[in-house]
Amino acid sequence: PRRHPAVDLLARNGIIVALVLVVVVFAVLRPTTFLTVGNIGSILQANSSIALMALGLMIPLIAGNFDLSVATVAAFSGILATGLMAKQGVPWGAAILIAIAAAAVVGVVNGYLVAVIKLNSLVVTLASQSVLYGMILLYTQGAVVYDGIPTEFTTLGQGRPFGIPIPFLVVLLAALLLWFLLYYRPMGRRLYAIGGSADAARLMGIKVDRTVLLSFVAASVLAAIGGCLQM
């Protein structure tokens, strides 16, 4: 029997419906504090780094792989960027680029082990997560980095031009770019084809190994940007 359209809508968009309900409940309970520009900006600012990690995780997931290391890549990149500025005196722009490049290397290693060596993506990224966590402890010696960080760097995470947090603008730009690539460019169709059947995609002429490797690189880069913004 056919389900009621409302049931189908709830099944397809349950998370969105739950989000709307949460907003409505808190708006009713705290009308003078919840639905304010400052509070909404704080919510967007606090969750932007998580959103970037989620966008990055989505890319290899479409191709049928899972990256467990995105959160640790974000932490590693943020720590590396702040450490380079505070300990080595590297300019903030160069420090961010170095952190993103280091994350891209992690993505290349993950992608190579999964796509070329044919190891399980869960095992590979769980191992890289452990290695990165150890590197964080080794680099920081368990201490908090808080001195010598330029205000230009903190502005990236705390600035609000026209009342809109800069991290949210970055998330919006990344989401629009991913939407365009996944739905209107060949790379997106290749990812979906590989996720449907890697063998069929290979027979169609798609370079499966290279596409999978690039998906892990993209995931690590987005996680690195999120980590720097979070720091």
XYZ file of N, CA and C in Angstrom:
693
model
N 0.835 -1.214 0.000
C 0.000 0.000 0.000
C 0.864 1.257 0.000
N 0.362 2.276 -0.710
C 1.094 3.538 -0.773
C 1.015 4.259 0.560
N 2.166 4.845 0.939
C 2.194 5.608 2.184
C 1.631 7.000 1.962
N 1.184 7.586 3.023
C 0.657 8.953 2.955
C 1.794 9.900 2.576
N 1.518 10.909 1.737
C 2.586 11.841 1.339
C 3.309 12.485 2.513
N 2.600 12.719 3.597
C 3.244 13.328 4.775
C 4.269 12.377 5.374
N 3.976 11.074 5.361
C 4.924 10.085 5.870
C 6.157 10.030 4.988
N 5.957 10.059 3.664
C 7.100 10.078 2.742
C 7.952 11.316 2.945
N 7.310 12.464 3.130
C 8.050 13.705 3.356
C 8.868 13.621 4.630
N 8.295 13.064 5.689
C 9.009 12.927 6.954
C 10.170 11.950 6.832
N 9.990 10.870 6.064
C 11.053 9.877 5.886
C 12.232 10.454 5.108
N 11.945 11.298 4.131
C 13.016 11.872 3.312
C 13.698 13.053 3.981
N 12.961 13.784 4.790
C 13.487 15.031 5.355
C 13.332 15.070 6.874
N 13.542 13.919 7.523
C 13.345 13.847 8.967
C 14.251 14.771 9.749
N 15.516 14.891 9.324
C 16.466 15.740 10.038
C 16.054 17.217 9.948
N 15.597 17.618 8.763
C 15.179 19.012 8.586
C 13.948 19.308 9.436
N 13.002 18.357 9.462
C 11.795 18.533 10.277
C 12.160 18.635 11.752
N 13.098 17.776 12.201
C 13.529 17.828 13.600
C 14.188 19.159 13.930
N 14.995 19.680 12.992
C 15.643 20.973 13.201
C 14.612 22.087 13.337
N 13.605 22.075 12.463
C 12.562 23.097 12.522
C 11.817 23.017 13.847
N 11.533 21.799 14.320
C 10.833 21.633 15.592
C 11.664 22.170 16.753
N 12.963 21.898 16.750
C 13.840 22.397 17.813
C 13.839 23.929 17.825
N 13.941 24.530 16.650
C 13.947 25.993 16.558
C 12.634 26.567 17.080
N 11.520 25.942 16.686
C 10.209 26.434 17.126
C 10.068 26.328 18.645
N 10.490 25.181 19.210
C 10.356 24.975 20.655
C 11.154 26.015 21.432
N 12.417 26.221 21.048
C 13.242 27.181 21.780
C 12.800 28.618 21.520
N 12.263 28.877 20.339
C 11.750 30.222 20.065
C 10.555 30.533 20.950
N 9.743 29.522 21.240
C 8.583 29.717 22.117
C 9.017 29.837 23.576
N 9.984 28.992 23.975
C 10.415 28.999 25.376
C 11.258 30.220 25.717
N 12.099 30.660 24.788
C 12.997 31.802 25.036
C 12.898 32.807 23.884
N 11.768 33.473 23.748
C 11.581 34.355 22.580
C 12.506 35.558 22.564
N 12.934 36.027 23.733
C 13.749 37.249 23.763
C 15.249 36.981 23.648
N 15.656 35.714 23.765
C 17.091 35.400 23.718
C 17.470 34.474 22.568
N 16.564 33.578 22.169
C 16.935 32.595 21.151
C 16.917 33.191 19.746
N 15.802 33.773 19.359
C 15.691 34.333 18.010
C 16.232 35.756 17.959
N 17.516 35.881 18.256
C 18.193 37.168 18.142
C 19.358 37.033 17.160
N 19.757 38.160 16.590
C 20.850 38.128 15.616
C 22.136 37.621 16.251
N 22.400 38.059 17.491
C 23.623 37.633 18.155
C 23.651 36.137 18.423
N 22.527 35.584 18.882
C 22.483 34.158 19.199
C 22.557 33.301 17.937
N 21.819 33.700 16.910
C 21.866 32.944 15.651
C 23.271 32.994 15.067
N 23.925 34.161 15.155
C 25.303 34.261 14.674
C 26.246 33.365 15.450
N 26.033 33.281 16.769
C 26.871 32.410 17.598
C 26.684 30.942 17.230
N 25.428 30.543 16.949
C 25.159 29.160 16.548
C 25.836 28.844 15.217
N 25.703 29.746 14.261
C 26.333 29.531 12.954
C 27.850 29.488 13.085
N 28.399 30.368 13.900
C 29.845 30.428 14.080
C 30.371 29.159 14.752
N 29.658 28.666 15.758
C 30.127 27.510 16.516
C 30.077 26.217 15.711
N 29.152 26.143 14.754
C 28.956 24.897 14.011
C 29.543 24.920 12.608
N 30.192 26.005 12.235
C 30.733 26.095 10.879
C 31.845 25.090 10.630
N 32.736 24.904 11.608
C 33.825 23.954 11.425
C 33.296 22.529 11.284
N 32.252 22.195 12.063
C 31.634 20.871 11.947
C 30.993 20.706 10.574
N 30.373 21.771 10.080
C 29.742 21.704 8.766
C 30.780 21.473 7.666
N 31.933 22.130 7.775
C 32.982 21.917 6.784
C 33.499 20.479 6.824
N 33.659 19.929 8.029
C 34.078 18.528 8.137
C 33.033 17.601 7.525
N 31.753 17.906 7.758
C 30.688 17.084 7.200
C 30.669 17.158 5.675
N 30.881 18.345 5.126
C 30.943 18.486 3.673
C 32.110 17.685 3.106
N 33.255 17.740 3.804
C 34.399 16.962 3.352
C 34.151 15.476 3.438
N 33.550 15.023 4.529
C 33.255 13.604 4.710
C 32.307 13.092 3.638
N 31.413 13.950 3.165
C 30.427 13.545 2.170
C 31.069 13.117 0.847
N 32.215 13.695 0.493
C 32.794 13.444 -0.828
C 33.249 11.991 -0.983
N 34.122 11.447 -0.120
C 34.446 10.026 -0.265
C 33.260 9.118 0.038
N 32.314 9.591 0.856
C 31.151 8.770 1.182
C 30.303 8.519 -0.067
N 30.197 9.513 -0.948
C 29.452 9.337 -2.191
C 30.074 8.229 -3.036
N 31.405 8.126 -2.984
C 32.113 7.105 -3.753
C 32.177 5.759 -3.045
N 31.477 5.629 -1.915
C 31.413 4.355 -1.224
C 32.495 4.126 -0.193
N 33.167 5.192 0.243
C 34.220 5.073 1.251
C 33.887 5.971 2.440
N 34.534 5.660 3.561
C 34.278 6.430 4.776
C 35.601 6.919 5.347
N 35.635 8.180 5.729
C 36.851 8.781 6.272
C 36.641 9.099 7.749
N 37.232 8.281 8.606
C 37.117 8.489 10.048
C 38.093 9.532 10.579
N 38.985 10.018 9.729
C 40.067 10.866 10.213
C 39.789 12.358 10.074
N 38.628 12.750 9.538
C 38.410 14.169 9.235
C 38.493 15.039 10.493
N 37.945 14.566 11.605
C 37.982 15.377 12.828
C 39.408 15.549 13.324
N 40.207 14.480 13.262
C 41.596 14.582 13.709
C 42.425 15.402 12.726
N 42.117 15.308 11.438
C 42.791 16.165 10.451
C 42.510 17.631 10.753
N 41.271 17.942 11.112
C 40.917 19.319 11.467
C 41.711 19.784 12.679
N 41.770 18.950 13.719
C 42.524 19.314 14.921
C 44.012 19.458 14.616
N 44.552 18.529 13.839
C 45.973 18.569 13.483
C 46.304 19.836 12.699
N 45.454 20.182 11.742
C 45.713 21.369 10.915
C 45.626 22.643 11.732
N 44.617 22.726 12.612
C 44.505 23.913 13.457
C 45.674 24.069 14.405
N 46.094 22.962 15.012
C 47.252 22.999 15.913
C 48.519 23.359 15.151
N 48.691 22.787 13.962
C 49.888 23.080 13.173
C 49.936 24.555 12.789
N 48.788 25.103 12.354
C 48.762 26.513 11.947
C 49.093 27.434 13.118
N 48.450 27.203 14.268
C 48.717 28.064 15.423
C 50.140 27.862 15.949
N 50.621 26.625 15.913
C 51.987 26.367 16.372
C 53.026 27.040 15.503
N 52.817 27.018 14.193
C 53.766 27.674 13.287
C 53.810 29.175 13.536
N 52.662 29.756 13.842
C 52.631 31.194 14.118
C 53.244 31.509 15.483
N 52.887 30.723 16.491
C 53.300 31.029 17.858
C 54.741 30.626 18.142
N 55.176 29.492 17.615
C 56.501 28.960 17.944
C 57.566 29.304 16.909
N 57.183 29.259 15.630
C 58.163 29.507 14.573
C 58.051 30.891 13.943
N 57.051 31.662 14.312
C 56.910 33.020 13.783
C 56.518 33.084 12.323
N 55.873 32.056 11.819
C 55.446 32.042 10.419
C 54.249 32.972 10.253
N 54.195 33.780 9.185
C 53.025 34.640 8.956
C 51.741 33.815 8.890
N 50.635 34.430 9.314
C 49.390 33.675 9.462
C 48.907 33.084 8.145
N 49.046 33.808 7.049
C 48.605 33.276 5.759
C 49.405 32.061 5.335
N 50.727 32.139 5.492
C 51.583 31.008 5.137
C 51.337 29.819 6.052
N 51.079 30.095 7.327
C 50.815 29.008 8.285
C 49.557 28.236 7.900
N 48.517 28.961 7.478
C 47.284 28.296 7.063
C 47.521 27.450 5.820
N 48.265 27.994 4.845
C 48.547 27.239 3.613
C 49.361 25.989 3.909
N 50.320 26.101 4.814
C 51.134 24.932 5.184
C 50.258 23.873 5.847
N 49.355 24.313 6.728
C 48.458 23.367 7.402
C 47.545 22.663 6.403
N 47.025 23.411 5.426
C 46.162 22.804 4.410
C 46.965 21.837 3.544
N 48.204 22.221 3.202
C 49.053 21.334 2.400
C 49.366 20.044 3.160
N 49.621 20.155 4.460
C 49.877 18.958 5.268
C 48.651 18.060 5.299
N 47.461 18.662 5.403
C 46.231 17.875 5.384
C 46.037 17.195 4.033
N 46.410 17.899 2.959
C 46.305 17.291 1.626
C 47.209 16.073 1.508
N 48.387 16.139 2.117
C 49.290 14.980 2.117
C 48.643 13.795 2.839
N 47.982 14.085 3.954
C 47.257 13.025 4.674
C 46.186 12.421 3.770
N 45.477 13.274 3.030
C 44.466 12.781 2.105
C 45.050 11.923 1.004
N 46.228 12.313 0.516
C 46.888 11.516 -0.519
C 47.253 10.134 0.022
N 47.790 10.099 1.235
C 48.159 8.814 1.841
C 46.925 7.939 2.041
N 45.872 8.526 2.604
C 44.635 7.765 2.793
C 44.089 7.257 1.458
N 44.023 8.155 0.482
C 43.479 7.780 -0.815
C 44.316 6.732 -1.521
N 45.634 6.830 -1.407
C 46.500 5.850 -2.057
C 46.312 4.463 -1.445
N 46.250 4.416 -0.123
C 46.092 3.125 0.549
C 44.735 2.495 0.233
N 43.711 3.326 0.076
C 42.377 2.805 -0.206
C 42.208 2.482 -1.685
N 42.595 3.425 -2.561
C 42.316 3.272 -3.985
C 43.311 2.351 -4.689
N 44.577 2.461 -4.343
C 45.618 1.720 -5.065
C 45.964 0.408 -4.359
N 46.212 0.484 -3.052
C 46.571 -0.726 -2.305
C 45.334 -1.568 -1.992
N 44.139 -0.960 -2.098
C 42.857 -1.658 -1.896
C 42.639 -2.076 -0.437
N 43.058 -1.233 0.489
C 42.773 -1.497 1.892
C 41.403 -0.921 2.252
N 40.822 -1.434 3.313
C 39.521 -0.959 3.759
C 39.626 0.479 4.260
N 38.711 1.338 3.815
C 38.791 2.762 4.158
C 38.616 3.001 5.655
N 37.786 2.206 6.324
C 37.598 2.376 7.762
C 38.884 2.080 8.521
N 39.575 1.021 8.111
C 40.821 0.648 8.786
C 41.901 1.691 8.532
N 42.022 2.126 7.284
C 43.066 3.092 6.917
C 42.879 4.406 7.658
N 41.672 4.944 7.625
C 41.448 6.265 8.235
C 41.446 6.191 9.758
N 41.082 5.043 10.319
C 41.199 4.879 11.768
C 42.670 4.882 12.180
N 43.516 4.251 11.378
C 44.958 4.256 11.657
C 45.545 5.658 11.514
N 45.186 6.366 10.438
C 45.704 7.725 10.258
C 45.201 8.648 11.355
N 43.997 8.413 11.851
C 43.484 9.193 12.973
C 44.371 9.014 14.201
N 44.764 7.784 14.479
C 45.615 7.523 15.641
C 46.993 8.159 15.471
N 47.541 8.065 14.261
C 48.859 8.654 14.000
C 48.817 10.169 14.162
N 47.792 10.801 13.608
C 47.679 12.256 13.705
C 47.495 12.708 15.150
N 46.722 11.953 15.908
C 46.536 12.304 17.314
C 47.869 12.238 18.062
N 48.670 11.229 17.758
C 49.996 11.147 18.372
C 50.890 12.297 17.956
N 50.792 12.724 16.688
C 51.594 13.849 16.207
C 51.187 15.149 16.889
N 49.872 15.289 17.166
C 49.405 16.482 17.888
C 50.027 16.539 19.272
N 50.002 15.418 19.984
C 50.585 15.377 21.331
C 52.095 15.603 21.289
N 52.749 15.050 20.269
C 54.196 15.221 20.151
C 54.558 16.676 19.881
N 53.780 17.342 19.035
C 54.091 18.714 18.646
C 53.811 19.699 19.777
N 52.702 19.480 20.485
C 52.310 20.426 21.534
C 52.863 20.060 22.900
N 53.340 18.823 23.049
C 53.773 18.329 24.360
C 52.653 18.432 25.397
N 51.419 18.357 24.918
C 50.270 18.421 25.810
C 49.951 19.799 26.340
N 50.641 20.828 25.835
C 50.416 22.201 26.312
C 49.491 22.954 25.363
N 48.808 23.956 25.902
C 47.917 24.794 25.107
C 48.722 25.904 24.441
N 48.497 26.121 23.152
C 49.165 27.201 22.417
C 48.258 28.423 22.444
N 48.716 29.511 23.071
C 47.859 30.701 23.172
C 48.625 32.006 22.973
N 49.960 31.989 22.969
C 50.753 33.214 22.794
C 51.224 33.344 21.349
N 51.416 34.593 20.924
C 52.027 34.847 19.624
C 51.136 34.590 18.434
N 49.827 34.581 18.621
C 48.895 34.350 17.512
C 48.383 35.702 17.016
N 48.573 36.030 15.738
C 48.166 37.350 15.227
C 46.658 37.549 15.293
N 46.260 38.788 15.432
C 44.829 39.101 15.479
C 44.160 38.839 14.134
N 44.936 38.912 13.032
C 44.356 38.616 11.714
C 43.838 37.180 11.651
N 44.547 36.281 12.336
C 44.134 34.877 12.335
C 42.863 34.689 13.156
N 42.807 35.298 14.337
C 41.611 35.144 15.167
C 40.398 35.829 14.539
N 40.644 36.863 13.738
C 39.536 37.541 13.062
C 38.826 36.608 12.093
N 39.578 35.673 11.498
C 38.963 34.726 10.566
C 37.885 33.893 11.246
N 38.056 33.613 12.520
C 37.070 32.806 13.225
C 36.055 33.614 13.986
N 36.375 34.878 14.289
C 35.508 35.680 15.143
C 34.877 36.880 14.441
N 35.385 37.212 13.247
C 34.869 38.381 12.542
C 33.441 38.179 12.059
N 32.673 39.270 12.037
C 31.280 39.217 11.592
C 30.961 40.418 10.711
N 31.381 40.401 9.459
C 31.008 41.504 8.563
C 29.501 41.503 8.310
N 28.884 42.673 8.489
C 27.427 42.830 8.341
C 26.662 41.884 9.269
N 27.284 41.497 10.401
C 26.632 40.624 11.359
C 26.679 39.147 11.023
N 27.318 38.785 9.909
C 27.392 37.383 9.470
C 28.774 36.841 9.804
N 28.881 35.738 10.541
C 30.199 35.194 10.892
C 30.981 34.769 9.651
N 32.271 35.082 9.635
C 33.119 34.698 8.510
C 33.139 33.176 8.306
N 33.234 32.353 9.373
C 33.204 30.901 9.145
C 31.949 30.434 8.413
N 30.796 31.045 8.694
C 29.572 30.650 7.994
C 29.647 31.022 6.513
N 30.250 32.149 6.203
C 30.416 32.530 4.798
C 31.304 31.523 4.067
N 32.338 31.040 4.765
C 33.208 30.014 4.164
C 32.428 28.732 3.918
N 31.610 28.328 4.891
C 30.785 27.125 4.732
C 29.821 27.285 3.560
N 29.195 28.448 3.470
C 28.249 28.712 2.389
C 28.939 28.621 1.031
N 30.120 29.204 0.926
C 30.871 29.150 -0.322
C 31.257 27.709 -0.668
N 31.737 26.948 0.335
C 32.125 25.554 0.098
C 30.928 24.711 -0.309
N 29.772 24.936 0.333
C 28.575 24.162 0.004
C 28.098 24.458 -1.416
N 28.115 25.717 -1.810
C 27.707 26.077 -3.168
C 28.666 25.483 -4.204
N 29.959 25.526 -3.911
C 30.938 24.959 -4.831
C 30.750 23.448 -4.973
N 30.540 22.755 -3.846
C 30.315 21.313 -3.895
C 29.028 20.976 -4.637
N 27.975 21.744 -4.388
C 26.709 21.525 -5.087
C 26.910 21.629 -6.595
N 27.641 22.633 -7.024
C 27.890 22.818 -8.460
C 28.719 21.667 -9.026
N 29.769 21.259 -8.311
C 30.638 20.189 -8.804
C 29.920 18.842 -8.839
N 29.109 18.559 -7.818
C 28.467 17.248 -7.736
C 27.310 17.094 -8.715
N 26.626 18.181 -9.027
C 25.432 18.065 -9.850
C 25.621 18.550 -11.291
N 26.644 19.334 -11.545
C 26.771 19.923 -12.876
C 28.125 19.686 -13.540
N 29.015 18.959 -12.894
C 30.327 18.696 -13.469
C 30.557 17.186 -13.552
N 31.383 16.744 -14.508
C 31.645 15.302 -14.662
C 32.200 14.647 -13.401
N 32.999 15.387 -12.612
C 33.578 14.810 -11.404
C 32.490 14.300 -10.461
N 31.413 15.052 -10.321
C 30.322 14.626 -9.457
C 29.655 13.367 -9.966
N 29.409 13.297 -11.275
C 28.782 12.104 -11.842
C 29.691 10.891 -11.704
N 31.003 11.111 -11.799
C 31.933 9.994 -11.612
C 31.886 9.460 -10.182
N 31.824 10.375 -9.211
C 31.750 9.943 -7.816
C 30.504 9.103 -7.561
N 29.367 9.557 -8.072
C 28.133 8.798 -7.887
C 28.194 7.454 -8.612
N 28.816 7.429 -9.792
C 28.947 6.171 -10.520
C 29.813 5.174 -9.756
N 30.910 5.664 -9.184
C 31.792 4.788 -8.400
C 31.067 4.282 -7.161
N 30.293 5.151 -6.514
C 29.537 4.716 -5.350
C 28.495 3.671 -5.681
N 27.918 3.753 -6.895
C 26.954 2.743 -7.319
C 27.610 1.407 -7.600
N 28.704 1.417 -8.348
C 29.459 0.196 -8.650
C 30.817 0.602 -9.203
N 31.855 0.352 -8.419
C 33.202 0.726 -8.858
C 33.613 -0.068 -10.094
N 33.232 -1.347 -10.169
C 33.594 -2.169 -11.326
C 32.904 -1.663 -12.586
N 31.618 -1.328 -12.472
C 30.898 -0.802 -13.635
C 31.479 0.541 -14.069
N 31.828 1.382 -13.088
C 32.418 2.676 -13.422
C 33.751 2.493 -14.138
N 34.542 1.512 -13.711
C 35.826 1.254 -14.361
C 35.624 0.777 -15.810
N 34.615 -0.056 -16.023
C 34.323 -0.546 -17.380
C 33.804 0.579 -18.275
N 33.213 1.607 -17.671
C 32.730 2.758 -18.437
C 33.856 3.710 -18.810
N 35.059 3.450 -18.321
C 36.198 4.301 -18.654
C 36.549 5.324 -17.598
N 35.878 5.284 -16.447
C 36.178 6.222 -15.367
C 37.452 5.779 -14.652
N 38.334 6.716 -14.383
C 39.559 6.418 -13.646
C 39.229 6.372 -12.159
N 38.835 5.197 -11.725
C 38.302 5.024 -10.374
C 39.344 5.342 -9.316
N 40.552 4.814 -9.468
C 41.577 5.004 -8.437
C 41.901 6.474 -8.236
N 42.072 7.205 -9.328
C 42.412 8.626 -9.209
C 41.263 9.421 -8.590
N 40.027 9.099 -8.990
C 38.875 9.817 -8.453
C 38.714 9.570 -6.961
N 38.886 8.326 -6.525
C 38.779 8.006 -5.105
C 39.878 8.707 -4.316
N 41.098 8.694 -4.860
C 42.207 9.369 -4.176
C 41.912 10.864 -4.010
N 41.422 11.492 -5.077
C 41.118 12.925 -5.003
C 39.983 13.205 -4.017
N 39.049 12.267 -3.864
C 37.956 12.473 -2.907
C 38.486 12.540 -1.474
N 39.488 11.725 -1.158
C 40.080 11.778 0.184
C 40.887 13.059 0.372
N 41.546 13.517 -0.676
C 42.290 14.779 -0.587
C 41.324 15.938 -0.332
N 40.221 15.967 -1.060
C 39.238 17.032 -0.878
C 38.658 17.010 0.535
N 38.398 15.813 1.057
C 37.867 15.704 2.420
C 38.850 16.260 3.438
N 40.128 15.950 3.278
C 41.135 16.431 4.220
C 41.322 17.942 4.121
N 41.268 18.482 2.904
C 41.440 19.927 2.728
C 40.299 20.692 3.390
N 39.054 20.243 3.175
C 37.924 20.917 3.809
C 37.996 20.787 5.334
N 38.421 19.621 5.808
C 38.577 19.454 7.266
C 39.652 20.387 7.806
N 40.723 20.586 7.053
C 41.792 21.478 7.486
C 41.317 22.923 7.573
N 40.535 23.346 6.581
C 39.991 24.705 6.626
C 39.079 24.866 7.844
N 38.245 23.854 8.095
C 37.388 23.887 9.268
C 38.171 23.938 10.570
N 39.264 23.173 10.620
C 40.092 23.176 11.829
C 40.761 24.520 12.094
N 41.235 25.149 11.022
C 41.862 26.475 11.178
C 40.835 27.508 11.638
N 39.635 27.464 11.071
C 38.589 28.396 11.482
C 38.183 28.153 12.930
N 38.149 26.892 13.335
C 37.786 26.571 14.706
C 38.831 27.108 15.686
N 40.118 26.963 15.336
C 41.172 27.489 16.175
C 41.082 28.991 16.313
